[in-house]
XYZ file of C-alpha atoms in Angstrom:
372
model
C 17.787 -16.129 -5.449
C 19.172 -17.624 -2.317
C 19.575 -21.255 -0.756
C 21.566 -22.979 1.752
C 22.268 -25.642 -1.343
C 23.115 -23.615 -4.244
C 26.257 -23.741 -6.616
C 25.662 -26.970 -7.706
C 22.241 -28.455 -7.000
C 21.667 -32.232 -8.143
C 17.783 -32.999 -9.758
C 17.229 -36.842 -11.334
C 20.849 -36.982 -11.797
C 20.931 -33.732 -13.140
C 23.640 -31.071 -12.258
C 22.427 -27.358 -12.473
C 24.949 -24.881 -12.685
C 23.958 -21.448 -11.400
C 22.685 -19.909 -14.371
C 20.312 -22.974 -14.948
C 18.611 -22.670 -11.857
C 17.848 -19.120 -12.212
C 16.259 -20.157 -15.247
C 14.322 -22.180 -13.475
C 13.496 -20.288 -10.603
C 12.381 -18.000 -13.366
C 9.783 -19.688 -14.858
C 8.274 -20.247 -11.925
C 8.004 -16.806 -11.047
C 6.451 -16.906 -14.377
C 3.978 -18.858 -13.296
C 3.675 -17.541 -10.105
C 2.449 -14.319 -12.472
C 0.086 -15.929 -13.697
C -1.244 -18.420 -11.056
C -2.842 -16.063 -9.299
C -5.876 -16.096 -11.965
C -5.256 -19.686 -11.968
C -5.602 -20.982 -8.361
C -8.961 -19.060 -8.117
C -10.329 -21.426 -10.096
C -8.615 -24.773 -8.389
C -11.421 -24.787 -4.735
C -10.080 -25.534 -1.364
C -7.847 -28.602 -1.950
C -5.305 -27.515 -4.983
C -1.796 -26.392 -3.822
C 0.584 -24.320 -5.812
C 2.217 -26.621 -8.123
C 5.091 -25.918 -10.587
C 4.851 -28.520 -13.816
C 6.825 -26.443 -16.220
C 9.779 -26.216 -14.249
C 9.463 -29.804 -13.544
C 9.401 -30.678 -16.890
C 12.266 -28.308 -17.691
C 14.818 -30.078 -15.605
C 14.058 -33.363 -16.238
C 14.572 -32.251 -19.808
C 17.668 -31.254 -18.892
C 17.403 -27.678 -19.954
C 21.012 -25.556 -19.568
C 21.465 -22.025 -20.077
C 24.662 -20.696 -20.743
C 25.332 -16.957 -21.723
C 22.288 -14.570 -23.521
C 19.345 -15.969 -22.874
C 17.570 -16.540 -26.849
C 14.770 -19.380 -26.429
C 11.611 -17.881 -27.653
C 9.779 -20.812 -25.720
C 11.641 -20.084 -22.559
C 11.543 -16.322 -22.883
C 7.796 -16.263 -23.581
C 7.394 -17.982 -20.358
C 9.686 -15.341 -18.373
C 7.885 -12.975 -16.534
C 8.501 -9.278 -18.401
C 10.106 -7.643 -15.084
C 12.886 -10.441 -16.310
C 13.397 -9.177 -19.667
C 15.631 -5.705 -20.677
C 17.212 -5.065 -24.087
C 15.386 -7.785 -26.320
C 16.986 -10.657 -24.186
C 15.482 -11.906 -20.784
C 17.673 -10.873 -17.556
C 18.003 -14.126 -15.410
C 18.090 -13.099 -11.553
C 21.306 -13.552 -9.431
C 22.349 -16.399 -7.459
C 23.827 -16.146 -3.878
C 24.190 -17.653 -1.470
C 23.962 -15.002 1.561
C 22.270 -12.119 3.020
C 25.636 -10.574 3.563
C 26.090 -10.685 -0.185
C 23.601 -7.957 -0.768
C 23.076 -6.094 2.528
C 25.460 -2.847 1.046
C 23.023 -2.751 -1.717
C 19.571 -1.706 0.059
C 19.043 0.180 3.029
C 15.868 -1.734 4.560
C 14.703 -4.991 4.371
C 11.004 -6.650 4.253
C 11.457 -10.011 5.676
C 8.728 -12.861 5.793
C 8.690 -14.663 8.827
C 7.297 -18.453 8.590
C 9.964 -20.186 5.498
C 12.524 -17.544 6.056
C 12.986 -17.127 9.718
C 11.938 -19.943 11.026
C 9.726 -23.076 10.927
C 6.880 -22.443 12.995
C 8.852 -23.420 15.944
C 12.312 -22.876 15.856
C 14.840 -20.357 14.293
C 16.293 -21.334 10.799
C 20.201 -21.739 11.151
C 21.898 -18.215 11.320
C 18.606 -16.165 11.006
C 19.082 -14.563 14.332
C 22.729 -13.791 13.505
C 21.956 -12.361 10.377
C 19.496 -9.933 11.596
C 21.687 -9.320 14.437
C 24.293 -8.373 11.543
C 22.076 -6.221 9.602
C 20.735 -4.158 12.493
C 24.770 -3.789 13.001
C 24.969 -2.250 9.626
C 22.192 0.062 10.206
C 19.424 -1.985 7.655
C 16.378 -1.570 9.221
C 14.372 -4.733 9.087
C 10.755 -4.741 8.851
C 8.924 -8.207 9.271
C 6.127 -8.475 6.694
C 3.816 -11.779 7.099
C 0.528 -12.996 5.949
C -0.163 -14.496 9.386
C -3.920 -13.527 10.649
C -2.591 -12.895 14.091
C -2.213 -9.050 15.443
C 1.819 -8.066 15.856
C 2.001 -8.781 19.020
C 1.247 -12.303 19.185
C 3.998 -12.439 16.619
C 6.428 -10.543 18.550
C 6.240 -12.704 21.007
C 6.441 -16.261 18.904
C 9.604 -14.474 17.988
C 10.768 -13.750 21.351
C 10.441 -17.349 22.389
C 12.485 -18.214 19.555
C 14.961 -16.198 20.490
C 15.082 -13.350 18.014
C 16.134 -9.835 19.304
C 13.577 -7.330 19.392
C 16.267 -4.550 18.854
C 17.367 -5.935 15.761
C 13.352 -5.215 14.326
C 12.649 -1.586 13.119
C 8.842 -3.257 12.870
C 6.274 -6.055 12.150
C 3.305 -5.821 10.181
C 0.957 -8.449 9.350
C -2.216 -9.042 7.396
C -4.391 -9.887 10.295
C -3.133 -6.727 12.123
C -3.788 -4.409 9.127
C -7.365 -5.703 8.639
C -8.013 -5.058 12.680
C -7.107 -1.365 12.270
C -8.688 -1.044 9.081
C -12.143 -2.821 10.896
C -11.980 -0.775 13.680
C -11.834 2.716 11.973
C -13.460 2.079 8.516
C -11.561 5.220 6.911
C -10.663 3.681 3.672
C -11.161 0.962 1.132
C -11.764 -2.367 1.002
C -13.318 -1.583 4.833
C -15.685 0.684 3.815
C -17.171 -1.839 1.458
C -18.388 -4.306 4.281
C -21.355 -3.010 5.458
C -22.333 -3.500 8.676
C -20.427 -5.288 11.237
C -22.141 -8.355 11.752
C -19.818 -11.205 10.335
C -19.452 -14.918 9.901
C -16.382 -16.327 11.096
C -13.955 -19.139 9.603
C -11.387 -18.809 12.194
C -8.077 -19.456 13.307
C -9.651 -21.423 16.572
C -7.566 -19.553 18.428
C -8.016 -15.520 19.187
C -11.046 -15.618 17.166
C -13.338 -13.758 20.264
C -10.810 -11.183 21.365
C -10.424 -9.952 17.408
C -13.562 -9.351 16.682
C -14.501 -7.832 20.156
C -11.520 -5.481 19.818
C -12.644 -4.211 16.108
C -16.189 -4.153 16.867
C -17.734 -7.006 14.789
C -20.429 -9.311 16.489
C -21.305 -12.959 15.046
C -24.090 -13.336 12.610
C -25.736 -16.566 11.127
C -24.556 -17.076 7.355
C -28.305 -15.862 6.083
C -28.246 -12.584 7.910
C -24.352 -11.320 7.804
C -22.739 -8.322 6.500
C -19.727 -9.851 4.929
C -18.054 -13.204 5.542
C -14.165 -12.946 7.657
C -11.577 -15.336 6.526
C -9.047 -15.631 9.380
C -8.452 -19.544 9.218
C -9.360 -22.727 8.292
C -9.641 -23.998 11.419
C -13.111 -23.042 12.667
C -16.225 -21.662 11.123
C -18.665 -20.072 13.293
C -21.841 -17.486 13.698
C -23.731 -16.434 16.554
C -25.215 -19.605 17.656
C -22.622 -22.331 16.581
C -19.160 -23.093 16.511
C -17.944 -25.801 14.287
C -14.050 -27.276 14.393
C -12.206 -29.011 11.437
C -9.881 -30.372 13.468
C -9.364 -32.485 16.534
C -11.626 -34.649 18.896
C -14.203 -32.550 19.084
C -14.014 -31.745 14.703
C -17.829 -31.332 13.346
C -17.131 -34.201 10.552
C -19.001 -32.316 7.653
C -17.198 -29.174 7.722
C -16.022 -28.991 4.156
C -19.832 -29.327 2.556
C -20.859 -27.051 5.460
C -18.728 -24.567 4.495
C -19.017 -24.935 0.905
C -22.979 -24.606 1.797
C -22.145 -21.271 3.598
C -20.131 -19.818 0.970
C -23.094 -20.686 -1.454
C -25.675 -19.045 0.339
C -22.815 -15.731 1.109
C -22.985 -15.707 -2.918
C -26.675 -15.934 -3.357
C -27.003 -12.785 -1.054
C -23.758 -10.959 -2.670
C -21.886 -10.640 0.531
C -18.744 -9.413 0.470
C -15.917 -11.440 1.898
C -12.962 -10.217 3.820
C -9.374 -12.693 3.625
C -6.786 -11.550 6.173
C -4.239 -14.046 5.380
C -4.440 -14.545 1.541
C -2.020 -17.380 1.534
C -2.954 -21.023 -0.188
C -1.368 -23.395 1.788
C 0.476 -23.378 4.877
C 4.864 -23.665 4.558
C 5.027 -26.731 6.505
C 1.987 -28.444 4.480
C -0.171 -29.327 7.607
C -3.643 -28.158 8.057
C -4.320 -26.961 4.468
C -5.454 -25.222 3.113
C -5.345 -21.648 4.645
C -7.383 -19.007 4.185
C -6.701 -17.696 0.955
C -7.879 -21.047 -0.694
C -11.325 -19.841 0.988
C -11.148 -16.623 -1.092
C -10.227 -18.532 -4.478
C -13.278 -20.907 -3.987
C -15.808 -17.960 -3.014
C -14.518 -15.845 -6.257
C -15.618 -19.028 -8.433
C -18.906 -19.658 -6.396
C -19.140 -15.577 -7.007
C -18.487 -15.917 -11.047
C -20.661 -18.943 -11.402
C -23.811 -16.879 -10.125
C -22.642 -14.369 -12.626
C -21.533 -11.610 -10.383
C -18.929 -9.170 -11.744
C -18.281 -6.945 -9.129
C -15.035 -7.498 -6.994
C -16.626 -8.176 -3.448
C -13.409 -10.494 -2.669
C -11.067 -8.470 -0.396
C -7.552 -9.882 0.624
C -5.289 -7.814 3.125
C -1.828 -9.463 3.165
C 0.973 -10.217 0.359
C 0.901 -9.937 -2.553
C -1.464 -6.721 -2.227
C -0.709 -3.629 -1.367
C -1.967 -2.423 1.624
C 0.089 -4.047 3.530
C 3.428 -2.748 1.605
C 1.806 0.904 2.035
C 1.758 0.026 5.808
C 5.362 -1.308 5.341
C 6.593 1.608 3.786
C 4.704 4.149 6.231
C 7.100 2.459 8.973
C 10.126 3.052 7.014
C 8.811 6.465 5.933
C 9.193 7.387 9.831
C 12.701 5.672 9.793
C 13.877 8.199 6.864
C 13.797 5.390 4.442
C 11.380 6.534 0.763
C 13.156 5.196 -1.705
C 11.834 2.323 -3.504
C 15.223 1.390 -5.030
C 16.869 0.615 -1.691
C 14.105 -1.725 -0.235
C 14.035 -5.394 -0.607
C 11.705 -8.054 -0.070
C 12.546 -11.512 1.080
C 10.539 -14.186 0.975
C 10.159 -18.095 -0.120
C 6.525 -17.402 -1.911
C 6.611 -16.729 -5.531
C 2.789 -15.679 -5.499
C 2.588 -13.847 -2.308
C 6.964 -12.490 -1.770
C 7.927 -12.480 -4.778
C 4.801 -11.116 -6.797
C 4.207 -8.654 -4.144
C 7.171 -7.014 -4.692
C 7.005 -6.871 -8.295
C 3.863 -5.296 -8.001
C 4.985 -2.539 -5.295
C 7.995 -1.884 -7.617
C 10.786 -3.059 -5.546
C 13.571 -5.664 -5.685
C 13.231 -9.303 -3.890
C 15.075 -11.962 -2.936
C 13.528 -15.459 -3.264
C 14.513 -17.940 -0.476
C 14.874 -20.986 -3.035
C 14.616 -23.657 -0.581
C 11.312 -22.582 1.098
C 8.099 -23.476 -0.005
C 8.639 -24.075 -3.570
C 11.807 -26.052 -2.624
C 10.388 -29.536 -3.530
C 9.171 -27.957 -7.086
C 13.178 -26.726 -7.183
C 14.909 -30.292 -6.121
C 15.831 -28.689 -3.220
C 15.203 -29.963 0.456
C 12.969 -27.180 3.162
């Protein structure tokens, strides 16, 4: 666990030592675990929320020494637990405190990074100072956008390109995996006619560069989840935002997604996330996903025609690992993921059998008593 505020962290008056708020940070990777079951049945509007940990620290929980709380340690997530007693994780408060311990890094971008807009305080030094140690650094992100449209955000932000051994993100990995078809979930979409909910933004060029061509909702191959900002077939394009914003877009698209379950469409999410870090403009794509699954299980379909290509699934970790592969890097043990998510970072990781590092003060930070 890392944070700008740790040591001592102050919650309703209450002061955490160390080992306390890994406890806490702990069950809410325990929920994290679980919530991704949960939040596909919460629809379009529910963000993540944390209530046990809430209600742990206003209770004024302290750990000190072994851990023995049945209560508590049922809630821990098993990768926690070794020898009978649950393992809390570590608390630093640094990069530099663990770059001798891995050899590569996969860093999230928006939370970790930067804002959105502007470089977090010392990111740019620190990846500066791991290239300098010879880490190699690959950028892993959920954004829908292809890598070099993030390369570029970076660039203006003033992040050295050197210091990057690569970039991969889950828009990116769906375009190649659209374009060529060669493996699964791709070769489970059928045609290539598609309707859209967009990002508003390089909607036209994506779909022209991986061959897809809009479709009305009734006659579509599968359904693309880029964004929340648009939603759009062959004949209409309909915006959720701004002046121009078609003012029944929710039902509309609810009325889409009903009529994509009546026909058993499959649905493709290439940014699975829930909300966005900054908590404008939710909710993002993968809240789209969540509310199709239900609309899917409520017409009593069992088969899995939901497809997400971003964290906390693995095709994008293969991807990750096939650019460290070329760098000399296999070993599972000396790669780390970073990342302010518990159900996309940190449950990706757990999942792809490496280590992680949760940025405390992230996304989660207001569930932690911490400020962004």
């Amino acid at each position: 666990i890392i944070s700008a505020e740790l040591g001592l962290t102050e919650m309703a008056g209450l002061r955490m030592v160390g080992t306390s708020f890994a406890l806490a940070v702990a069950v809410l990777l325990a929920q994290a675990a679980g919530g991704l079951a949960e939040n596909r049945g919460q629809g379009m509007g529910t963000a993540f929320q944390a209530p046990l940990v809430g209600r742990l620290l206003r209770a004024g929980y302290k750990h000190q020494g072994s851990f023995r709380s049945s209560r508590a340690k049922h809630a821990m997530p098993k990768m926690l637990q070794g020898g009978g007693e649950a393992k809390l994780p570590g608390v630093c408060s640094g990069m530099g405190q663990l770059a001798d311990q891995y050899d590569a890094f996969l860093l999230d971008q928006w939370g970790v990074m930067h804002d959105g807009t502007k470089a977090h305080d010392g990111a740019i030094e620190c990846m500066q100072q791991l290239a300098a140690l010879g880490k190699k650094v690959v950028l892993l992100s959920n954004s829908s956008k292809r890598v070099g449209t993030s390369m570029k955000k970076l660039d203006r932000m003033g992040f050295d390109a050197s210091a990057i051994s690569g970039i991969v993100t889950g828009g990116d990995r769906a375009f190649s995996g659209l374009r060529d078809r060669e493996r699964a979930p791709f070769t489970e979409l059928g045609g290539n006619r598609v309707f859209l909910f967009g990002n508003g933004d390089d909607d036209d060029e994506y779909l022209k560069g991986c061959g897809l061509e809009l479709a009305l909702i009734e006659q579509a191959d599968f359904v693309l989840a880029r964004g929340m900002f648009t939603m759009q077939d062959d004949e209409d394009l309909m915006k959720r935002t701004g002046d121009d914003k078609f003012e029944m877009w929710d039902s509309e698209a609810l009325r889409s997604l009903q009529i994509a379950a009546s026909r058993y469409i499959p649905m493709l999410v290439t940014n699975p996330d829930l909300v966005r870090p900054d908590g404008n403009d939710s909710p993002m794509p993968g809240r789209l996903g969540s509310t199709y699954e239900q609309i899917l299980a409520s017409n009593m379909c069992a088969e899995r025609i939901v497809h997400y290509v971003g964290k906390p699934h693995a095709l994008v970790y293969d991807e990750c690992f096939e650019l460290l592969k070329a760098q000399g890097i296999t070993d599972k043990s000396k790669v780390c993921g970073v990342g302010d998510s518990m159900l996309h970072d940190i449950v990706g990781a757990q999942r792809y059998g490496i280590d992680s590092v949760f940025v405390a003060d992230g996304i989660h930070a207001e569930a932690l008593g911490l400020s962004q």
